[in-house]
Amino acid sequence: MIDTQTCLSRHLHPSIDISKWQRTVDLMSQLFDSACGTIVQFRQQEFNAVVASLNEGNFLQRDSSWPWEMKSFCRTIIETGEGLYVRDAPNEDKWKDADPVKDGPVRSYLGMPITWPDGTLFGTICVIDTKSSDYQSNQIELLEQFRDMIDADLRMMFAYEEIKTLALTDEMTGVSNRRGLKVLGAQRIKDAKRFGLSIGIAYLDIDNLKALNDEHGHQAGDVCISTLAQAMKNCCRENDIIARLGGDEFVVMLLTDTHDHLQVLCQRLENEFNRLCSESDILSDSGISYGYCCRHGNHPISLDTLIEEADRSMYKHKKAKKPEQYDTEAQ
Ligand SMILES: Nc1nc2c(ncn2[C@@H]2O[C@H](COP(=O)(O)OP(=O)(O)OP(=O)(O)O)[C@@H](O)[C@H]2O)c(=O)[nH]1
């Protein structure tokens, strides 16, 4: 999901062509013969100009901000959710004492609300001038067209994030899938190096899931898999990456400063899984095997190698639990 509180002028979104927004506001100032065309985001009690027209004489710059508390035209649009046209602000009782008029150059304002696809307000698109104005209805319609274009871009941004989430998330459990782990994990490896920490991988595998499927049906197996995901969500920190690699195999990737931390975490995960399973008749005999590995961020190592190592460590644990089965298989 998209964070609608992210400042778009400082954190450009890959789905948005900001040069198109810039061209739009430049055109606005030309077509309205105005001092300023701008697209403004409202977030965290603050207004921020995502783009501002580059014409000479524009008093507003990209990334300029002003607070909600200030009496501003954009604030009125956010409060009412409707467009606003003020032709001659110094001569209108309601506007003559507004800060941009009283202490600033603003004489005329035409603005419309821009809406996120979930219905909340993104901000405004506006034409601001240092002289009074008398725009015609087709000019107002033109601004509505520009507004619709920006609304459509925001819909695209939502869709992009939704598709990205779907591509990187395991549908059944809501944790990352293997692709998600690769994308998020690459950043964690960089972080480990930068902060002088170690990367830890814990590898978890459900015991005897096949038998559970055979005895109680595939749905019971699904519940068991989801229960392990839940146990991991309950025990891990927000910054840890939880991923389902496939089937009944999961990993947690985390930054840590001690190897011992991983043993403690795995033990906690096992206890939590057992606790959740003990609440269900079908899952009461379920268990997990785990293994882990840890490498300092300064030692270049691939995520795949770390996962393989943690998998081998898990395999040892599993083999120790049921040596007969694994020794027979090896022969
Ligand atoms: N219900 C369910 N079963 C799955 C899913 N994905 C994989 N499985 C089954 O989970 C089983 C996992 O196999 P293994 O890990 O090799 O075997 P296991 O029975 O868990 O035995 P050990 O790991 O040796 O303890 C297989 O029978 C798969 O068919 C799933 O999404 N849902």
mmCIF file of C-alpha atoms and ligand atoms in Angstrom:
data_model
loop_
_atom_site.group_PDB
_atom_site.id
_atom_site.type_symbol
_atom_site.label_atom_id
_atom_site.label_comp_id
_atom_site.label_asym_id
_atom_site.label_seq_id
_atom_site.Cartn_x
_atom_site.Cartn_y
_atom_site.Cartn_z
ATOM 1 C CA MET A 1 0.000 0.000 0.000
ATOM 2 C CA ILE A 2 1.103 3.495 -0.730
ATOM 3 C CA ASP A 3 1.968 5.840 2.129
ATOM 4 C CA THR A 4 -0.065 8.927 1.269
ATOM 5 C CA GLN A 5 1.935 10.901 3.840
ATOM 6 C CA THR A 6 5.175 10.543 1.893
ATOM 7 C CA CYS A 7 6.360 13.910 0.587
ATOM 8 C CA LEU A 8 6.216 13.547 -3.191
ATOM 9 C CA SER A 9 8.537 16.449 -3.977
ATOM 10 C CA ARG A 10 11.317 14.900 -1.882
ATOM 11 C CA HIS A 11 10.577 11.246 -2.661
ATOM 12 C CA LEU A 12 9.705 10.974 -6.313
ATOM 13 C CA HIS A 13 7.660 7.926 -7.172
ATOM 14 C CA PRO A 14 8.890 5.677 -10.013
ATOM 15 C CA SER A 15 5.443 5.506 -11.641
ATOM 16 C CA ILE A 16 5.150 9.287 -11.922
ATOM 17 C CA ASP A 17 6.821 11.268 -14.666
ATOM 18 C CA ILE A 18 7.478 14.458 -12.712
ATOM 19 C CA SER A 19 8.656 16.236 -15.875
ATOM 20 C CA LYS A 20 5.081 15.836 -17.179
ATOM 21 C CA TRP A 21 3.751 17.550 -14.033
ATOM 22 C CA GLN A 22 6.348 20.284 -14.512
ATOM 23 C CA ARG A 23 5.302 20.775 -18.153
ATOM 24 C CA THR A 24 1.654 20.911 -16.998
ATOM 25 C CA VAL A 25 2.234 23.726 -14.498
ATOM 26 C CA ASP A 26 4.438 25.602 -16.986
ATOM 27 C CA LEU A 27 1.596 25.406 -19.514
ATOM 28 C CA MET A 28 -0.891 26.526 -16.871
ATOM 29 C CA SER A 29 1.025 29.705 -16.149
ATOM 30 C CA GLN A 30 1.343 30.398 -19.898
ATOM 31 C CA LEU A 31 -2.297 29.709 -20.794
ATOM 32 C CA PHE A 32 -3.646 31.679 -17.827
ATOM 33 C CA ASP A 33 -0.983 34.375 -18.190
ATOM 34 C CA SER A 34 -0.410 33.999 -14.459
ATOM 35 C CA ALA A 35 2.581 34.377 -12.151
ATOM 36 C CA CYS A 36 2.338 30.809 -10.889
ATOM 37 C CA GLY A 37 1.016 27.382 -11.778
ATOM 38 C CA THR A 38 1.544 24.752 -9.134
ATOM 39 C CA ILE A 39 0.584 21.333 -7.805
ATOM 40 C CA VAL A 40 0.493 21.257 -4.027
ATOM 41 C CA GLN A 41 0.458 18.270 -1.704
ATOM 42 C CA PHE A 42 -1.145 18.432 1.728
ATOM 43 C CA ARG A 43 0.420 16.125 4.299
ATOM 44 C CA GLN A 44 1.276 16.155 7.982
ATOM 45 C CA GLN A 45 -0.372 19.509 8.585
ATOM 46 C CA GLU A 46 1.723 21.135 5.906
ATOM 47 C CA PHE A 47 1.366 22.192 2.278
ATOM 48 C CA ASN A 48 4.215 21.484 -0.101
ATOM 49 C CA ALA A 49 4.642 22.555 -3.726
ATOM 50 C CA VAL A 50 5.444 19.330 -5.603
ATOM 51 C CA VAL A 51 6.060 21.345 -8.782
ATOM 52 C CA ALA A 52 5.869 25.088 -9.492
ATOM 53 C CA SER A 53 5.999 26.767 -12.903
ATOM 54 C CA LEU A 54 9.449 27.914 -13.974
ATOM 55 C CA ASN A 55 8.360 31.207 -15.565
ATOM 56 C CA GLU A 56 10.096 34.420 -14.634
ATOM 57 C CA GLY A 57 8.350 36.234 -11.799
ATOM 58 C CA ASN A 58 7.002 33.135 -10.062
ATOM 59 C CA PHE A 59 7.211 33.779 -6.329
ATOM 60 C CA LEU A 60 6.718 30.098 -5.456
ATOM 61 C CA GLN A 61 9.422 27.474 -5.811
ATOM 62 C CA ARG A 62 9.293 23.734 -6.012
ATOM 63 C CA ASP A 63 9.362 22.172 -2.517
ATOM 64 C CA SER A 64 8.240 25.416 -0.797
ATOM 65 C CA SER A 65 6.121 24.614 2.261
ATOM 66 C CA TRP A 66 3.626 26.466 4.396
ATOM 67 C CA PRO A 67 1.755 25.363 7.514
ATOM 68 C CA TRP A 68 -1.896 24.386 7.840
ATOM 69 C CA GLU A 69 -2.370 27.109 10.465
ATOM 70 C CA MET A 70 -1.736 29.825 7.877
ATOM 71 C CA LYS A 71 -4.905 31.226 6.311
ATOM 72 C CA SER A 72 -4.405 30.021 2.755
ATOM 73 C CA PHE A 73 -6.523 29.324 -0.320
ATOM 74 C CA CYS A 74 -5.295 25.734 -0.513
ATOM 75 C CA ARG A 75 -6.420 25.171 3.073
ATOM 76 C CA THR A 76 -9.955 26.230 2.164
ATOM 77 C CA ILE A 77 -9.991 23.675 -0.664
ATOM 78 C CA ILE A 78 -8.882 20.918 1.717
ATOM 79 C CA GLU A 79 -11.527 22.005 4.250
ATOM 80 C CA THR A 80 -14.392 22.126 1.755
ATOM 81 C CA GLY A 81 -13.213 19.524 -0.784
ATOM 82 C CA GLU A 82 -14.321 21.928 -3.512
ATOM 83 C CA GLY A 83 -12.701 24.180 -6.087
ATOM 84 C CA LEU A 84 -12.100 27.836 -5.271
ATOM 85 C CA TYR A 85 -11.880 30.919 -7.486
ATOM 86 C CA VAL A 86 -10.955 34.261 -5.954
ATOM 87 C CA ARG A 87 -10.740 36.966 -8.623
ATOM 88 C CA ASP A 88 -9.503 39.935 -6.636
ATOM 89 C CA ALA A 89 -8.440 38.915 -3.147
ATOM 90 C CA PRO A 90 -7.458 42.368 -1.703
ATOM 91 C CA ASN A 91 -10.986 43.550 -2.444
ATOM 92 C CA GLU A 92 -12.773 40.563 -0.956
ATOM 93 C CA ASP A 93 -13.525 40.772 2.763
ATOM 94 C CA LYS A 94 -12.954 37.060 3.238
ATOM 95 C CA TRP A 95 -9.489 37.149 1.689
ATOM 96 C CA LYS A 96 -7.935 40.566 2.183
ATOM 97 C CA ASP A 97 -6.370 39.571 5.532
ATOM 98 C CA ALA A 98 -5.097 36.157 4.351
ATOM 99 C CA ASP A 99 -1.310 35.899 4.780
ATOM 100 C CA PRO A 100 -0.455 35.415 1.070
ATOM 101 C CA VAL A 101 -2.503 38.552 0.289
ATOM 102 C CA LYS A 102 -1.734 40.769 3.277
ATOM 103 C CA ASP A 103 1.958 39.876 3.537
ATOM 104 C CA GLY A 104 2.500 38.426 0.068
ATOM 105 C CA PRO A 105 1.962 39.120 -3.637
ATOM 106 C CA VAL A 106 -1.209 37.061 -4.229
ATOM 107 C CA ARG A 107 -4.147 38.860 -5.858
ATOM 108 C CA SER A 108 -6.004 36.059 -7.636
ATOM 109 C CA TYR A 109 -6.363 32.299 -7.050
ATOM 110 C CA LEU A 110 -8.018 29.481 -8.957
ATOM 111 C CA GLY A 111 -7.573 26.014 -7.465
ATOM 112 C CA MET A 112 -9.121 22.569 -7.471
ATOM 113 C CA PRO A 113 -8.797 19.575 -5.181
ATOM 114 C CA ILE A 114 -6.733 16.578 -6.277
ATOM 115 C CA THR A 115 -7.892 13.279 -4.812
ATOM 116 C CA TRP A 116 -6.093 10.034 -3.985
ATOM 117 C CA PRO A 117 -7.875 6.957 -5.392
ATOM 118 C CA ASP A 118 -9.056 6.031 -1.879
ATOM 119 C CA GLY A 119 -11.052 9.276 -1.739
ATOM 120 C CA THR A 120 -8.761 11.214 0.605
ATOM 121 C CA LEU A 121 -7.485 14.567 -0.598
ATOM 122 C CA PHE A 122 -3.985 14.716 -2.052
ATOM 123 C CA GLY A 123 -3.824 18.492 -2.358
ATOM 124 C CA THR A 124 -4.539 21.092 -4.997
ATOM 125 C CA ILE A 125 -3.744 22.157 -8.524
ATOM 126 C CA CYS A 126 -3.788 25.934 -8.792
ATOM 127 C CA VAL A 127 -3.150 29.023 -10.838
ATOM 128 C CA ILE A 128 -2.067 31.962 -8.700
ATOM 129 C CA ASP A 129 -1.531 35.521 -9.889
ATOM 130 C CA THR A 130 -0.110 38.796 -8.665
ATOM 131 C CA LYS A 131 -2.874 40.684 -10.508
ATOM 132 C CA SER A 132 -6.634 40.276 -10.416
ATOM 133 C CA SER A 133 -8.136 37.907 -12.991
ATOM 134 C CA ASP A 134 -11.313 37.143 -14.879
ATOM 135 C CA TYR A 135 -10.976 33.611 -16.225
ATOM 136 C CA GLN A 136 -13.515 32.307 -18.729
ATOM 137 C CA SER A 137 -15.475 29.090 -18.245
ATOM 138 C CA ASN A 138 -13.369 27.236 -20.834
ATOM 139 C CA GLN A 139 -10.214 28.149 -18.869
ATOM 140 C CA ILE A 140 -11.770 26.710 -15.730
ATOM 141 C CA GLU A 141 -12.662 23.607 -17.717
ATOM 142 C CA LEU A 142 -9.043 23.391 -18.861
ATOM 143 C CA LEU A 143 -7.816 23.362 -15.273
ATOM 144 C CA GLU A 144 -10.348 20.592 -14.552
ATOM 145 C CA GLN A 145 -8.787 18.601 -17.403
ATOM 146 C CA PHE A 146 -5.317 19.073 -15.934
ATOM 147 C CA ARG A 147 -6.689 18.062 -12.531
ATOM 148 C CA ASP A 148 -8.176 14.858 -14.039
ATOM 149 C CA MET A 149 -4.785 14.049 -15.546
ATOM 150 C CA ILE A 150 -3.079 14.321 -12.155
ATOM 151 C CA ASP A 151 -5.863 12.273 -10.515
ATOM 152 C CA ALA A 152 -5.200 9.576 -13.143
ATOM 153 C CA ASP A 153 -1.474 9.624 -12.336
ATOM 154 C CA LEU A 154 -2.273 9.081 -8.656
ATOM 155 C CA ARG A 155 -4.478 6.119 -9.620
ATOM 156 C CA MET A 156 -1.539 4.738 -11.575
ATOM 157 C CA MET A 157 0.676 5.206 -8.538
ATOM 158 C CA PHE A 158 -1.765 3.190 -6.376
ATOM 159 C CA ALA A 159 -2.019 0.455 -9.027
ATOM 160 C CA TYR A 160 1.783 0.312 -9.328
ATOM 161 C CA GLU A 161 2.140 -0.173 -5.565
ATOM 162 C CA GLU A 162 -0.630 -2.781 -5.510
ATOM 163 C CA ILE A 163 1.001 -4.796 -8.291
ATOM 164 C CA LYS A 164 4.390 -4.466 -6.620
ATOM 165 C CA THR A 165 2.928 -5.729 -3.335
ATOM 166 C CA LEU A 166 1.244 -8.648 -5.120
ATOM 167 C CA ALA A 167 4.465 -9.542 -6.914
ATOM 168 C CA LEU A 168 6.519 -9.488 -3.726
ATOM 169 C CA THR A 169 4.041 -10.969 -1.237
ATOM 170 C CA ASP A 170 2.942 -14.523 -0.539
ATOM 171 C CA GLU A 171 -0.808 -14.488 -0.961
ATOM 172 C CA MET A 172 -1.689 -17.113 1.629
ATOM 173 C CA THR A 173 0.302 -15.734 4.555
ATOM 174 C CA GLY A 174 0.825 -12.056 3.703
ATOM 175 C CA VAL A 175 4.602 -12.276 4.312
ATOM 176 C CA SER A 176 7.192 -11.684 1.574
ATOM 177 C CA ASN A 177 7.706 -14.308 -1.080
ATOM 178 C CA ARG A 178 11.133 -15.294 -2.430
ATOM 179 C CA ARG A 179 11.182 -12.313 -4.817
ATOM 180 C CA GLY A 180 10.202 -9.963 -1.985
ATOM 181 C CA LEU A 181 13.006 -11.327 0.164
ATOM 182 C CA LYS A 182 15.495 -10.679 -2.643
ATOM 183 C CA VAL A 183 14.318 -7.093 -3.160
ATOM 184 C CA LEU A 184 14.134 -6.163 0.538
ATOM 185 C CA GLY A 185 17.140 -8.312 1.466
ATOM 186 C CA ALA A 186 19.473 -6.502 -0.938
ATOM 187 C CA GLN A 187 18.841 -3.283 1.007
ATOM 188 C CA ARG A 188 19.416 -5.006 4.370
ATOM 189 C CA ILE A 189 22.792 -6.313 3.173
ATOM 190 C CA LYS A 190 23.800 -2.730 2.307
ATOM 191 C CA ASP A 191 22.508 -1.518 5.701
ATOM 192 C CA ALA A 192 24.524 -4.197 7.528
ATOM 193 C CA LYS A 193 27.695 -2.988 5.846
ATOM 194 C CA ARG A 194 26.938 0.668 6.525
ATOM 195 C CA PHE A 195 26.077 0.176 10.217
ATOM 196 C CA GLY A 196 28.754 -2.466 10.901
ATOM 197 C CA LEU A 197 26.168 -5.094 11.846
ATOM 198 C CA SER A 198 25.726 -8.756 10.981
ATOM 199 C CA ILE A 199 23.074 -10.261 8.760
ATOM 200 C CA GLY A 200 21.241 -13.143 10.342
ATOM 201 C CA ILE A 201 19.076 -15.687 8.571
ATOM 202 C CA ALA A 202 16.811 -18.076 10.456
ATOM 203 C CA TYR A 203 15.385 -20.920 8.369
ATOM 204 C CA LEU A 204 12.218 -22.699 9.525
ATOM 205 C CA ASP A 205 10.529 -25.786 8.123
ATOM 206 C CA ILE A 206 7.352 -27.460 9.372
ATOM 207 C CA ASP A 207 7.751 -31.100 10.417
ATOM 208 C CA ASN A 208 5.591 -33.766 8.799
ATOM 209 C CA LEU A 209 3.339 -31.464 6.844
ATOM 210 C CA LYS A 210 2.737 -34.165 4.271
ATOM 211 C CA ALA A 211 1.288 -36.432 6.963
ATOM 212 C CA LEU A 212 -0.976 -33.607 8.178
ATOM 213 C CA ASN A 213 -2.199 -33.028 4.603
ATOM 214 C CA ASP A 214 -2.792 -36.746 4.098
ATOM 215 C CA GLU A 215 -4.617 -37.187 7.387
ATOM 216 C CA HIS A 216 -6.654 -33.996 7.677
ATOM 217 C CA GLY A 217 -6.716 -32.559 4.181
ATOM 218 C CA HIS A 218 -4.850 -29.810 2.371
ATOM 219 C CA GLN A 219 -6.787 -27.108 4.208
ATOM 220 C CA ALA A 220 -5.372 -28.266 7.540
ATOM 221 C CA GLY A 221 -1.910 -28.025 5.980
ATOM 222 C CA ASP A 222 -2.702 -24.482 4.871
ATOM 223 C CA VAL A 223 -3.765 -23.569 8.412
ATOM 224 C CA CYS A 224 -0.508 -24.987 9.746
ATOM 225 C CA ILE A 225 1.512 -22.897 7.249
ATOM 226 C CA SER A 226 -0.454 -19.760 8.144
ATOM 227 C CA THR A 227 0.033 -20.494 11.843
ATOM 228 C CA LEU A 228 3.806 -20.530 11.407
ATOM 229 C CA ALA A 229 3.592 -17.219 9.525
ATOM 230 C CA GLN A 230 1.511 -15.794 12.392
ATOM 231 C CA ALA A 231 4.004 -17.006 14.995
ATOM 232 C CA MET A 232 6.764 -15.266 13.034
ATOM 233 C CA LYS A 233 4.778 -12.038 12.805
ATOM 234 C CA ASN A 234 4.163 -12.207 16.569
ATOM 235 C CA CYS A 235 7.848 -12.651 17.407
ATOM 236 C CA CYS A 236 9.725 -10.560 14.850
ATOM 237 C CA ARG A 237 10.450 -6.846 14.824
ATOM 238 C CA GLU A 238 9.004 -4.517 12.227
ATOM 239 C CA ASN A 239 12.368 -4.237 10.456
ATOM 240 C CA ASP A 240 12.909 -7.986 10.182
ATOM 241 C CA ILE A 241 12.018 -9.517 6.830
ATOM 242 C CA ILE A 242 9.740 -12.534 7.087
ATOM 243 C CA ALA A 243 9.478 -14.571 3.908
ATOM 244 C CA ARG A 244 7.904 -17.809 2.746
ATOM 245 C CA LEU A 245 10.303 -19.406 0.293
ATOM 246 C CA GLY A 246 7.679 -21.909 -0.818
ATOM 247 C CA GLY A 247 5.790 -24.913 0.612
ATOM 248 C CA ASP A 248 6.409 -25.075 4.349
ATOM 249 C CA GLU A 249 9.740 -23.253 4.334
ATOM 250 C CA PHE A 250 10.194 -19.788 5.835
ATOM 251 C CA VAL A 251 13.057 -17.471 6.667
ATOM 252 C CA VAL A 252 13.567 -14.416 8.832
ATOM 253 C CA MET A 253 16.286 -12.040 7.757
ATOM 254 C CA LEU A 254 17.464 -9.536 10.321
ATOM 255 C CA LEU A 255 20.285 -7.264 11.307
ATOM 256 C CA THR A 256 21.908 -8.219 14.573
ATOM 257 C CA ASP A 257 25.124 -7.784 16.505
ATOM 258 C CA THR A 258 25.303 -11.246 18.046
ATOM 259 C CA HIS A 259 25.094 -14.803 16.805
ATOM 260 C CA ASP A 260 23.354 -15.819 20.060
ATOM 261 C CA HIS A 261 20.447 -13.576 19.173
ATOM 262 C CA LEU A 262 19.466 -15.995 16.396
ATOM 263 C CA GLN A 263 19.315 -19.011 18.705
ATOM 264 C CA VAL A 264 17.142 -17.019 21.123
ATOM 265 C CA LEU A 265 14.888 -15.863 18.269
ATOM 266 C CA CYS A 266 14.477 -19.378 16.830
ATOM 267 C CA GLN A 267 13.631 -20.765 20.247
ATOM 268 C CA ARG A 268 11.079 -18.002 20.712
ATOM 269 C CA LEU A 269 9.589 -18.726 17.274
ATOM 270 C CA GLU A 270 9.294 -22.419 18.072
ATOM 271 C CA ASN A 271 7.641 -21.714 21.433
ATOM 272 C CA GLU A 272 5.171 -19.312 19.833
ATOM 273 C CA PHE A 273 4.351 -21.771 17.025
ATOM 274 C CA ASN A 274 3.800 -24.558 19.580
ATOM 275 C CA ARG A 275 1.625 -22.254 21.677
ATOM 276 C CA LEU A 276 -0.585 -21.346 18.701
ATOM 277 C CA CYS A 277 -0.796 -25.004 17.605
ATOM 278 C CA SER A 278 -1.766 -26.164 21.086
ATOM 279 C CA GLU A 279 -4.961 -24.148 20.693
ATOM 280 C CA SER A 280 -6.035 -26.374 17.773
ATOM 281 C CA ASP A 281 -6.903 -30.098 17.964
ATOM 282 C CA ILE A 282 -5.626 -30.781 14.449
ATOM 283 C CA LEU A 283 -2.315 -28.966 14.860
ATOM 284 C CA SER A 284 -1.545 -30.082 18.401
ATOM 285 C CA ASP A 285 1.208 -32.487 17.220
ATOM 286 C CA SER A 286 2.781 -30.061 14.750
ATOM 287 C CA GLY A 287 6.329 -28.892 15.149
ATOM 288 C CA ILE A 288 9.099 -27.089 13.314
ATOM 289 C CA SER A 289 12.791 -27.543 12.689
ATOM 290 C CA TYR A 290 15.066 -24.556 12.410
ATOM 291 C CA GLY A 291 18.583 -23.531 11.617
ATOM 292 C CA TYR A 292 20.402 -20.252 11.254
ATOM 293 C CA CYS A 293 23.546 -18.512 10.148
ATOM 294 C CA CYS A 294 25.064 -15.120 10.649
ATOM 295 C CA ARG A 295 27.709 -13.098 8.765
ATOM 296 C CA HIS A 296 29.222 -9.712 9.421
ATOM 297 C CA GLY A 297 28.124 -7.093 6.870
ATOM 298 C CA ASN A 298 31.758 -6.377 5.980
ATOM 299 C CA HIS A 299 32.177 -9.880 4.531
ATOM 300 C CA PRO A 300 30.711 -9.785 1.051
ATOM 301 C CA ILE A 301 28.306 -12.695 0.767
ATOM 302 C CA SER A 302 25.247 -13.317 -1.349
ATOM 303 C CA LEU A 303 21.803 -13.741 0.095
ATOM 304 C CA ASP A 304 21.490 -17.100 -1.699
ATOM 305 C CA THR A 305 24.631 -18.379 0.029
ATOM 306 C CA LEU A 306 23.323 -17.269 3.422
ATOM 307 C CA ILE A 307 19.995 -18.987 2.795
ATOM 308 C CA GLU A 308 21.727 -22.191 1.688
ATOM 309 C CA GLU A 309 23.839 -22.177 4.839
ATOM 310 C CA ALA A 310 20.827 -21.618 7.098
ATOM 311 C CA ASP A 311 18.984 -24.383 5.205
ATOM 312 C CA ARG A 312 21.852 -26.808 5.863
ATOM 313 C CA SER A 313 21.765 -25.866 9.540
ATOM 314 C CA MET A 314 17.990 -26.498 9.616
ATOM 315 C CA TYR A 315 18.489 -29.844 7.888
ATOM 316 C CA LYS A 316 20.896 -30.917 10.648
ATOM 317 C CA HIS A 317 18.272 -30.045 13.246
ATOM 318 C CA LYS A 318 15.592 -31.997 11.362
ATOM 319 C CA LYS A 319 17.890 -34.978 10.898
ATOM 320 C CA ALA A 320 18.724 -35.020 14.601
ATOM 321 C CA LYS A 321 14.994 -35.158 15.376
ATOM 322 C CA LYS A 322 14.255 -38.116 13.108
ATOM 323 C CA PRO A 323 17.554 -39.826 12.211
ATOM 324 C CA GLU A 324 15.882 -43.069 11.026
ATOM 325 C CA GLN A 325 13.978 -41.344 8.215
ATOM 326 C CA TYR A 326 16.862 -39.182 7.021
ATOM 327 C CA ASP A 327 19.497 -41.926 7.245
ATOM 328 C CA THR A 328 17.248 -44.241 5.191
ATOM 329 C CA GLU A 329 16.680 -41.502 2.584
ATOM 330 C CA ALA A 330 20.431 -40.900 2.294
ATOM 331 C CA GLN A 331 21.122 -44.562 1.471
HETATM 332 N N1 LIG B 1 -1.441 -27.717 2.617
HETATM 333 C C1 LIG B 1 -0.369 -27.325 1.916
HETATM 334 N N2 LIG B 1 0.637 -28.179 1.720
HETATM 335 C C2 LIG B 1 1.702 -27.765 1.029
HETATM 336 C C3 LIG B 1 1.793 -26.458 0.494
HETATM 337 N N3 LIG B 1 2.979 -26.338 -0.148
HETATM 338 C C4 LIG B 1 3.599 -27.526 -0.006
HETATM 339 N N4 LIG B 1 2.840 -28.382 0.688
HETATM 340 C C5 LIG B 1 3.126 -29.792 1.057
HETATM 341 O O1 LIG B 1 3.991 -29.790 2.168
HETATM 342 C C6 LIG B 1 4.785 -30.955 2.145
HETATM 343 C C7 LIG B 1 6.185 -30.526 2.471
HETATM 344 O O2 LIG B 1 7.063 -31.529 2.187
HETATM 345 P P1 LIG B 1 8.366 -31.807 3.033
HETATM 346 O O3 LIG B 1 8.833 -30.599 3.772
HETATM 347 O O4 LIG B 1 9.335 -32.443 2.123
HETATM 348 O O5 LIG B 1 7.906 -32.944 4.005
HETATM 349 P P2 LIG B 1 7.281 -32.950 5.433
HETATM 350 O O6 LIG B 1 6.122 -33.882 5.418
HETATM 351 O O7 LIG B 1 7.018 -31.601 6.015
HETATM 352 O O8 LIG B 1 8.417 -33.663 6.239
HETATM 353 P P3 LIG B 1 9.716 -33.079 6.919
HETATM 354 O O9 LIG B 1 9.987 -31.707 6.386
HETATM 355 O O10 LIG B 1 10.788 -34.050 6.610
HETATM 356 O O11 LIG B 1 9.409 -33.034 8.366
HETATM 357 C C8 LIG B 1 4.579 -31.602 0.774
HETATM 358 O O12 LIG B 1 3.769 -32.740 0.922
HETATM 359 C C9 LIG B 1 3.851 -30.550 -0.047
HETATM 360 O O13 LIG B 1 2.913 -31.078 -0.934
HETATM 361 C C10 LIG B 1 0.702 -25.577 0.695
HETATM 362 O O14 LIG B 1 0.685 -24.423 0.261
HETATM 363 N N5 LIG B 1 -0.359 -26.047 1.408
#
